[in-house]
Amino acid sequence: MRATVGLILLAVIGVGVGISLLAIPFGAPKTEIGDYYIENAREDTGATNVVTSVVVGYRAFDTLGEVTVLFVAALGLGAVLATAGGKRGRSGVEPASLILSAGNIFLFPLILLFGAYIFTHGHLTPGGGFQGGAVIASAFLLVYLSSPGKRINESGATLTESVSGLVFVAIGLLGLTYGTHYFLANFLPKGTLNTLFSAGIIPVIYCAIGLKVGSELAGVVDNLMEETE
Amino acid sequence: MIIIVSLLVLAMLVAAVAALIYRDLLSAVIASCLVSLLASILFFFLQAPDVAMAEASIGAALVTAIFVIAIRRTKRYEE
Amino acid sequence: MSFLHDYVYYIGAFGLVAIGLLIILVKRNLIKLIIGLSILDTGVNMFLISVGYINRGTAPIFSRPGLEPDGMVDPVPQALVLTAIVIGVAILALALALAVRFYKSYGTLDLRKAKELRW
């Protein structure tokens, strides 16, 4: 019964979508604003990766809001799972095999380094703070898998997260004091194209986002693994 | 090129259907991880390397891990 | 072949949306519902990216000095999807935490059985 109703509803939606899709040809240019960004991103922001200059340059305020959403979700997850006064710990977890725990010793610093590389080069190559942060969180996931009893340093993670969030906001406020006087204005020199120290505030903000996303996602995994009885 | 893309799309849809019909939740999660992985390859073919990277590191790795942890804390089979 | 070239990404994207929607409509297990949500999410992201594609376009990155801005794909949908993926994982983690909590108080993941129980 339920499956039939679902299938009928899907068929109706499918026909409607199929008709409307005929008006959107695949592979044809569509938006004006995209052309504007591609033409002017290099002079405006100094970053060679146009996606990065849209995310952290033109629409940096959106990104601040998005980081806030991520923070609120992590906070909500902690609040939902927390039980007052219960004892904490992970029970019934088998110890990891030798391959996993030995491989972790060698791989953990390399994965951290790779994540840091991704978010420091976000304005030059594909990647950026969100991807680098996810790579760092997966390094911590590997630690949890290889040694189940281990916890991350909670105060260290909180400190990293708050400091990087504050850096993002502080850079935005410093933009108010400079030249054009708007939030998140680029007040650092843009440098030469295609070098590491270029694009003004973009690499700084992306480093802050990378550290924030990495510590937040590692905290999410840590909270979910916690057994509270 | 178009043949490879079509095969990838087909494999992605098959993996999504597998996630629909498996009654073992762990298998369904692995099938949805496969959907994310193939979607990441398709994002790369659509000239979006940033998105492909995000989908591979977040969609295929972290989401699967979070699902597996949640299944370990609840029940494995759908009744 | 031309039909395939024009529509294969759209078929993939809306196939994922349809299957995700079907899982949400038909299944009653909470974790299965969240799997459907994640598949739906991937489908919507894939549709946005394929709308931004331009035939024989290149990625919007000026990695070499000689690259021309003419044939680059649209960067705006890519920036949108990049943020959508990260928001998606946050929402998924929150939903799974609620599912774990639900299991703890009802002892089941089935929505039908929970309806009969009262607080």
Short mmCIF file of C-alpha atoms in Angstrom, two decimals:
data_model
loop_
_atom_site.label_atom_id
_atom_site.label_comp_id
_atom_site.label_asym_id
_atom_site.label_seq_id
_atom_site.Cartn_x
_atom_site.Cartn_y
_atom_site.Cartn_z
CA MET A 1 0.00 0.00 0.00
CA ARG A 2 2.60 2.45 1.18
CA ALA A 3 4.98 1.37 -1.59
CA THR A 4 2.29 1.87 -4.26
CA VAL A 5 1.46 5.36 -3.06
CA GLY A 6 5.17 6.18 -2.99
CA LEU A 7 5.69 4.90 -6.54
CA ILE A 8 2.68 6.85 -7.88
CA LEU A 9 3.93 10.03 -6.19
CA LEU A 10 7.38 9.43 -7.66
CA ALA A 11 5.95 8.94 -11.14
CA VAL A 12 4.09 12.27 -10.93
CA ILE A 13 7.20 14.07 -9.71
CA GLY A 14 9.32 12.36 -12.38
CA VAL A 15 7.05 13.48 -15.24
CA GLY A 16 7.02 17.06 -13.96
CA VAL A 17 10.77 17.19 -13.56
CA GLY A 18 11.35 15.58 -16.97
CA ILE A 19 9.22 18.22 -18.71
CA SER A 20 10.94 21.09 -16.90
CA LEU A 21 14.40 19.66 -17.64
CA LEU A 22 13.85 20.00 -21.39
CA ALA A 23 14.20 23.76 -20.85
CA ILE A 24 17.65 23.41 -19.26
CA PRO A 25 20.06 22.23 -21.96
CA PHE A 26 23.14 20.37 -20.76
CA GLY A 27 26.50 21.99 -21.44
CA ALA A 28 25.32 25.47 -22.44
CA PRO A 29 26.44 28.62 -20.59
CA LYS A 30 23.73 29.84 -18.22
CA THR A 31 24.67 32.44 -15.63
CA GLU A 32 26.15 35.90 -16.14
CA ILE A 33 27.58 36.07 -12.65
CA GLY A 34 29.80 33.04 -13.27
CA ASP A 35 31.39 34.76 -16.27
CA TYR A 36 31.95 37.86 -14.16
CA TYR A 37 33.67 35.85 -11.42
CA ILE A 38 35.90 34.02 -13.91
CA GLU A 39 36.92 37.25 -15.64
CA ASN A 40 37.59 39.33 -12.54
CA ALA A 41 38.50 36.92 -9.74
CA ARG A 42 42.24 37.21 -10.37
CA GLU A 43 42.34 40.99 -10.06
CA ASP A 44 39.74 41.22 -7.28
CA THR A 45 41.04 38.57 -4.90
CA GLY A 46 44.44 37.42 -6.20
CA ALA A 47 43.53 33.72 -5.99
CA THR A 48 43.93 31.48 -9.04
CA ASN A 49 41.25 29.00 -7.93
CA VAL A 50 37.99 30.73 -8.85
CA VAL A 51 35.88 28.46 -6.63
CA THR A 52 37.97 29.45 -3.62
CA SER A 53 37.69 33.12 -4.48
CA VAL A 54 33.90 32.76 -4.63
CA VAL A 55 33.71 30.81 -1.35
CA VAL A 56 36.14 32.89 0.74
CA GLY A 57 36.36 36.10 -1.27
CA TYR A 58 33.09 37.25 -2.78
CA ARG A 59 30.79 35.25 -0.53
CA ALA A 60 32.86 35.00 2.66
CA PHE A 61 29.95 36.13 4.81
CA ASP A 62 27.96 33.08 3.64
CA THR A 63 30.87 30.90 4.63
CA LEU A 64 30.90 32.44 8.10
CA GLY A 65 27.24 31.54 8.42
CA GLU A 66 27.92 28.03 7.20
CA VAL A 67 30.70 27.50 9.73
CA THR A 68 28.22 28.66 12.36
CA VAL A 69 25.69 26.06 11.18
CA LEU A 70 28.35 23.37 11.48
CA PHE A 71 29.21 24.56 14.99
CA VAL A 72 25.55 24.56 16.07
CA ALA A 73 25.06 21.04 14.66
CA ALA A 74 28.11 19.76 16.57
CA LEU A 75 26.83 21.45 19.72
CA GLY A 76 23.36 19.96 19.24
CA LEU A 77 24.83 16.50 18.74
CA GLY A 78 26.75 16.79 22.00
CA ALA A 79 23.62 17.98 23.79
CA VAL A 80 21.44 15.18 22.38
CA LEU A 81 23.87 12.43 23.31
CA ALA A 82 24.88 13.72 26.72
CA THR A 83 23.25 12.17 29.75
CA ALA A 84 23.74 13.85 33.07
CA GLY A 85 25.75 11.97 35.66
CA GLY A 86 26.18 8.80 33.60
CA LYS A 87 29.50 7.04 33.56
CA ARG A 88 31.50 7.46 30.40
CA GLY A 89 33.68 5.01 28.55
CA ARG A 90 33.70 2.60 25.66
CA SER A 91 32.80 -0.93 26.57
CA GLY A 92 32.78 -4.08 24.49
CA VAL A 93 35.29 -2.88 21.92
CA GLU A 94 37.75 -5.41 20.57
CA PRO A 95 41.38 -4.34 20.36
CA ALA A 96 42.58 -3.52 16.85
CA SER A 97 44.81 -5.81 14.82
CA LEU A 98 48.59 -5.34 14.61
CA ILE A 99 48.42 -4.09 11.00
CA LEU A 100 45.98 -1.32 11.88
CA SER A 101 47.80 -0.13 14.99
CA ALA A 102 51.26 -0.31 13.38
CA GLY A 103 50.07 1.36 10.18
CA ASN A 104 48.44 4.12 12.18
CA ILE A 105 51.76 5.11 13.76
CA PHE A 106 53.23 5.83 10.31
CA LEU A 107 50.11 7.13 8.59
CA PHE A 108 48.75 9.53 11.22
CA PRO A 109 51.37 12.31 10.80
CA LEU A 110 51.32 11.91 7.03
CA ILE A 111 47.54 12.31 6.85
CA LEU A 112 47.72 15.37 9.10
CA LEU A 113 50.39 16.85 6.85
CA PHE A 114 48.31 16.13 3.76
CA GLY A 115 45.30 17.86 5.29
CA ALA A 116 47.41 20.88 6.18
CA TYR A 117 48.80 20.95 2.62
CA ILE A 118 45.27 20.90 1.19
CA PHE A 119 44.03 23.84 3.22
CA THR A 120 47.14 26.01 2.94
CA HIS A 121 47.13 25.64 -0.87
CA GLY A 122 43.38 26.18 -1.22
CA HIS A 123 43.81 29.35 -3.29
CA LEU A 124 46.18 27.70 -5.81
CA THR A 125 45.05 24.11 -6.31
CA PRO A 126 41.77 22.20 -5.86
CA GLY A 127 40.91 21.85 -2.19
CA GLY A 128 40.55 24.17 0.72
CA GLY A 129 39.54 24.43 4.33
CA PHE A 130 36.54 22.10 4.21
CA GLN A 131 38.33 19.29 2.39
CA GLY A 132 41.50 19.66 4.46
CA GLY A 133 39.46 19.69 7.66
CA ALA A 134 37.70 16.49 6.62
CA VAL A 135 41.07 14.83 5.89
CA ILE A 136 42.33 15.82 9.36
CA ALA A 137 39.14 14.45 10.95
CA SER A 138 39.64 11.16 9.11
CA ALA A 139 43.16 10.96 10.59
CA PHE A 140 41.59 11.13 14.05
CA LEU A 141 39.04 8.52 12.95
CA LEU A 142 41.98 6.21 12.18
CA VAL A 143 43.30 6.76 15.69
CA TYR A 144 39.91 5.81 17.18
CA LEU A 145 39.80 2.65 15.08
CA SER A 146 43.33 1.54 15.92
CA SER A 147 43.25 2.24 19.66
CA PRO A 148 39.62 2.19 20.81
CA GLY A 149 40.25 3.40 24.35
CA LYS A 150 41.95 6.58 23.25
CA ARG A 151 40.25 9.97 23.51
CA ILE A 152 41.18 13.22 21.85
CA ASN A 153 42.41 15.98 24.10
CA GLU A 154 39.03 17.63 24.58
CA SER A 155 40.25 20.97 25.89
CA GLY A 156 42.81 21.17 23.06
CA ALA A 157 40.12 20.53 20.45
CA THR A 158 37.82 23.14 22.01
CA LEU A 159 40.66 25.64 22.15
CA THR A 160 41.60 25.08 18.49
CA GLU A 161 37.99 25.43 17.44
CA SER A 162 37.29 28.62 19.37
CA VAL A 163 40.57 30.30 18.40
CA SER A 164 40.11 29.56 14.71
CA GLY A 165 36.51 30.78 14.82
CA LEU A 166 37.66 33.97 16.53
CA VAL A 167 40.40 34.45 13.92
CA PHE A 168 37.77 34.31 11.17
CA VAL A 169 35.58 36.94 12.87
CA ALA A 170 38.57 39.11 13.83
CA ILE A 171 39.79 39.19 10.22
CA GLY A 172 36.30 40.24 9.17
CA LEU A 173 36.24 43.04 11.74
CA LEU A 174 39.73 44.22 10.74
CA GLY A 175 38.36 44.61 7.21
CA LEU A 176 36.02 47.30 8.55
CA THR A 177 38.97 49.50 9.47
CA TYR A 178 40.62 49.32 6.06
CA GLY A 179 40.05 51.31 2.84
CA THR A 180 36.61 50.36 1.60
CA HIS A 181 35.17 49.71 5.09
CA TYR A 182 33.15 46.55 4.67
CA PHE A 183 33.05 43.33 6.64
CA LEU A 184 35.71 40.81 5.48
CA ALA A 185 37.44 43.32 3.17
CA ASN A 186 40.85 42.21 1.94
CA PHE A 187 43.38 44.29 3.89
CA LEU A 188 46.50 42.20 3.25
CA PRO A 189 48.65 42.65 0.10
CA LYS A 190 47.58 40.43 -2.77
CA GLY A 191 51.12 39.46 -3.82
CA THR A 192 51.95 37.81 -7.14
CA LEU A 193 49.62 35.26 -8.72
CA ASN A 194 50.35 31.55 -8.26
CA THR A 195 52.62 31.88 -5.23
CA LEU A 196 51.87 30.55 -1.74
CA PHE A 197 51.88 33.98 -0.05
CA SER A 198 49.31 35.66 -2.24
CA ALA A 199 45.58 36.42 -2.27
CA GLY A 200 45.58 38.45 0.94
CA ILE A 201 43.26 37.12 3.64
CA ILE A 202 42.06 34.03 1.71
CA PRO A 203 44.79 31.58 2.87
CA VAL A 204 44.50 32.85 6.46
CA ILE A 205 40.74 32.34 6.51
CA TYR A 206 41.05 28.93 4.87
CA CYS A 207 43.61 27.82 7.48
CA ALA A 208 41.21 28.92 10.21
CA ILE A 209 38.32 27.08 8.52
CA GLY A 210 40.44 23.95 8.07
CA LEU A 211 41.42 23.80 11.75
CA LYS A 212 37.85 24.56 12.84
CA VAL A 213 36.21 21.96 10.58
CA GLY A 214 38.85 19.36 11.46
CA SER A 215 38.46 19.75 15.21
CA GLU A 216 34.66 19.92 14.95
CA LEU A 217 34.27 16.78 12.86
CA ALA A 218 36.77 14.90 15.05
CA GLY A 219 34.68 16.00 18.04
CA VAL A 220 31.50 14.76 16.33
CA VAL A 221 33.04 11.30 15.76
CA ASP A 222 34.33 11.29 19.34
CA ASN A 223 30.90 12.19 20.75
CA LEU A 224 29.19 9.49 18.72
CA MET A 225 31.65 6.83 19.86
CA GLU A 226 31.17 7.70 23.48
CA GLU A 227 29.09 5.13 25.34
CA THR A 228 26.96 6.79 27.96
CA GLU A 229 24.99 4.36 30.05
CA MET B 1 34.21 8.82 -22.83
CA ILE B 2 30.41 8.93 -22.89
CA ILE B 3 30.34 5.13 -22.58
CA ILE B 4 32.46 5.26 -19.39
CA VAL B 5 30.26 8.00 -17.92
CA SER B 6 27.10 6.04 -18.73
CA LEU B 7 28.51 2.92 -17.09
CA LEU B 8 29.46 4.92 -13.99
CA VAL B 9 25.97 6.44 -13.78
CA LEU B 10 24.44 2.99 -14.17
CA ALA B 11 26.67 1.57 -11.42
CA MET B 12 25.75 4.50 -9.17
CA LEU B 13 22.02 3.89 -9.65
CA VAL B 14 22.47 0.16 -9.07
CA ALA B 15 24.29 0.90 -5.81
CA ALA B 16 21.45 3.26 -4.77
CA VAL B 17 18.86 0.53 -5.50
CA ALA B 18 20.98 -1.88 -3.46
CA ALA B 19 20.86 0.58 -0.57
CA LEU B 20 17.07 0.53 -0.96
CA ILE B 21 16.57 -3.25 -0.93
CA TYR B 22 19.21 -4.54 1.53
CA ARG B 23 17.69 -5.40 4.88
CA ASP B 24 21.12 -5.52 6.52
CA LEU B 25 21.78 -1.88 7.42
CA LEU B 26 25.56 -2.32 7.29
CA SER B 27 25.36 -3.48 3.65
CA ALA B 28 23.02 -0.59 2.84
CA VAL B 29 25.53 1.87 4.32
CA ILE B 30 28.37 0.38 2.27
CA ALA B 31 26.17 0.68 -0.85
CA SER B 32 25.50 4.36 -0.09
CA CYS B 33 29.26 4.84 0.37
CA LEU B 34 29.69 3.40 -3.14
CA VAL B 35 27.11 5.92 -4.42
CA SER B 36 29.18 8.76 -2.94
CA LEU B 37 32.43 7.40 -4.37
CA LEU B 38 31.02 7.06 -7.91
CA ALA B 39 29.41 10.51 -7.61
CA SER B 40 32.82 11.89 -6.71
CA ILE B 41 34.31 10.40 -9.92
CA LEU B 42 31.43 11.93 -11.91
CA PHE B 43 32.05 15.34 -10.27
CA PHE B 44 35.63 15.08 -11.50
CA PHE B 45 34.42 14.37 -15.04
CA LEU B 46 32.16 17.43 -14.74
CA GLN B 47 35.30 19.55 -14.16
CA ALA B 48 34.61 20.19 -10.47
CA PRO B 49 37.77 18.95 -8.67
CA ASP B 50 37.01 20.90 -5.48
CA VAL B 51 33.63 19.26 -5.11
CA ALA B 52 35.03 15.85 -6.05
CA MET B 53 37.57 16.17 -3.26
CA ALA B 54 34.94 17.21 -0.72
CA GLU B 55 32.62 14.39 -1.74
CA ALA B 56 35.38 11.77 -1.57
CA SER B 57 36.71 12.86 1.82
CA ILE B 58 33.39 13.72 3.48
CA GLY B 59 30.72 11.74 1.64
CA ALA B 60 32.61 8.52 1.22
CA ALA B 61 34.83 8.42 4.32
CA LEU B 62 33.37 10.40 7.23
CA VAL B 63 29.67 9.80 6.58
CA THR B 64 30.22 6.05 6.28
CA ALA B 65 32.20 6.01 9.53
CA ILE B 66 29.48 7.97 11.36
CA PHE B 67 26.81 5.59 10.04
CA VAL B 68 28.79 2.52 11.10
CA ILE B 69 29.30 3.92 14.60
CA ALA B 70 25.59 4.69 14.89
CA ILE B 71 24.65 1.18 13.71
CA ARG B 72 27.02 -0.31 16.27
CA ARG B 73 25.20 1.58 18.97
CA THR B 74 21.74 0.52 17.74
CA LYS B 75 20.66 -2.51 15.71
CA ARG B 76 22.13 -4.05 12.60
CA TYR B 77 19.07 -5.60 10.95
CA GLU B 78 15.91 -3.95 9.78
CA GLU B 79 12.92 -5.98 10.92
CA MET C 1 24.41 8.84 -28.58
CA SER C 2 23.52 12.52 -28.60
CA PHE C 3 20.58 11.81 -26.28
CA LEU C 4 22.97 10.01 -23.93
CA HIS C 5 25.40 12.91 -24.01
CA ASP C 6 22.69 15.44 -23.23
CA TYR C 7 20.87 13.62 -20.50
CA VAL C 8 23.11 11.03 -18.80
CA TYR C 9 24.06 13.27 -15.87
CA TYR C 10 20.48 14.45 -15.41
CA ILE C 11 19.30 10.82 -15.43
CA GLY C 12 21.89 9.96 -12.79
CA ALA C 13 21.02 12.95 -10.62
CA PHE C 14 17.27 12.49 -10.75
CA GLY C 15 17.60 8.73 -10.41
CA LEU C 16 19.39 9.34 -7.11
CA VAL C 17 16.76 11.87 -6.01
CA ALA C 18 13.95 9.44 -6.89
CA ILE C 19 15.56 6.49 -5.08
CA GLY C 20 16.30 8.61 -2.02
CA LEU C 21 12.71 9.88 -1.96
CA LEU C 22 11.41 6.33 -2.35
CA ILE C 23 13.49 5.17 0.63
CA ILE C 24 12.11 8.02 2.72
CA LEU C 25 8.52 7.30 1.68
CA VAL C 26 8.54 3.51 1.92
CA LYS C 27 10.89 2.49 4.72
CA ARG C 28 10.14 2.79 8.40
CA ASN C 29 13.55 2.11 9.88
CA LEU C 30 15.11 5.36 11.09
CA ILE C 31 18.66 4.63 9.95
CA LYS C 32 17.36 3.53 6.54
CA LEU C 33 15.54 6.87 6.34
CA ILE C 34 18.77 8.73 7.02
CA ILE C 35 20.55 6.69 4.32
CA GLY C 36 17.82 7.82 1.93
CA LEU C 37 18.39 11.42 2.99
CA SER C 38 22.10 11.14 2.20
CA ILE C 39 21.41 9.63 -1.25
CA LEU C 40 18.91 12.41 -1.99
CA ASP C 41 21.52 14.95 -0.95
CA THR C 42 24.07 13.48 -3.37
CA GLY C 43 21.52 13.56 -6.18
CA VAL C 44 20.69 17.24 -5.68
CA ASN C 45 24.40 18.13 -5.57
CA MET C 46 25.00 16.19 -8.78
CA PHE C 47 22.15 18.05 -10.52
CA LEU C 48 23.53 21.47 -9.51
CA ILE C 49 27.03 20.61 -10.73
CA SER C 50 25.75 19.24 -14.06
CA VAL C 51 23.74 22.45 -14.61
CA GLY C 52 26.98 24.44 -14.29
CA TYR C 53 28.88 22.35 -16.85
CA ILE C 54 29.87 23.80 -20.23
CA ASN C 55 30.70 21.59 -23.20
CA ARG C 56 34.45 20.91 -23.43
CA GLY C 57 34.96 23.24 -20.46
CA THR C 58 37.91 23.20 -18.08
CA ALA C 59 37.97 23.42 -14.31
CA PRO C 60 37.79 27.05 -13.05
CA ILE C 61 41.41 27.15 -11.85
CA PHE C 62 44.13 29.23 -13.51
CA SER C 63 46.84 26.68 -12.77
CA ARG C 64 49.00 27.57 -15.81
CA PRO C 65 49.67 31.09 -17.11
CA GLY C 66 48.29 30.41 -20.61
CA LEU C 67 44.76 29.34 -19.64
CA GLU C 68 41.93 31.31 -21.22
CA PRO C 69 38.88 32.30 -19.12
CA ASP C 70 36.53 31.56 -22.03
CA GLY C 71 36.02 27.81 -21.78
CA MET C 72 35.73 27.49 -18.02
CA VAL C 73 32.75 25.89 -16.30
CA ASP C 74 30.54 27.94 -13.98
CA PRO C 75 32.15 28.32 -10.52
CA VAL C 76 28.98 29.43 -8.68
CA PRO C 77 27.22 26.01 -8.46
CA GLN C 78 30.52 24.45 -7.42
CA ALA C 79 30.90 26.90 -4.55
CA LEU C 80 27.27 26.27 -3.51
CA VAL C 81 27.67 22.49 -3.58
CA LEU C 82 30.94 22.66 -1.65
CA THR C 83 29.13 24.29 1.25
CA ALA C 84 26.08 22.03 0.82
CA ILE C 85 28.18 18.88 1.28
CA VAL C 86 29.64 20.12 4.58
CA ILE C 87 26.20 21.20 5.87
CA GLY C 88 24.92 17.77 4.77
CA VAL C 89 27.38 15.86 6.95
CA ALA C 90 26.51 18.06 9.96
CA ILE C 91 22.78 17.42 9.52
CA LEU C 92 23.40 13.70 9.03
CA ALA C 93 25.42 13.46 12.23
CA LEU C 94 22.71 15.30 14.17
CA ALA C 95 20.00 13.03 12.71
CA LEU C 96 21.99 9.92 13.63
CA ALA C 97 22.47 11.20 17.16
CA LEU C 98 18.69 11.61 17.41
CA ALA C 99 18.25 8.06 16.06
CA VAL C 100 20.64 6.68 18.69
CA ARG C 101 18.71 8.57 21.36
CA PHE C 102 15.41 7.24 19.96
CA TYR C 103 16.73 3.68 20.15
CA LYS C 104 17.81 4.22 23.73
CA SER C 105 14.39 5.37 24.90
CA TYR C 106 12.19 3.03 22.81
CA GLY C 107 14.41 0.00 22.27
CA THR C 108 13.59 -0.08 18.56
CA LEU C 109 14.31 1.85 15.39
CA ASP C 110 10.90 1.13 13.87
CA LEU C 111 8.66 4.18 13.66
CA ARG C 112 5.45 2.10 13.64
CA LYS C 113 6.18 0.49 17.00
CA ALA C 114 7.13 3.77 18.59
CA LYS C 115 3.77 5.27 17.66
CA GLU C 116 2.02 2.96 20.07
CA LEU C 117 4.23 3.96 22.95
CA ARG C 118 3.50 7.06 24.94
CA TRP C 119 5.78 9.18 27.03
#
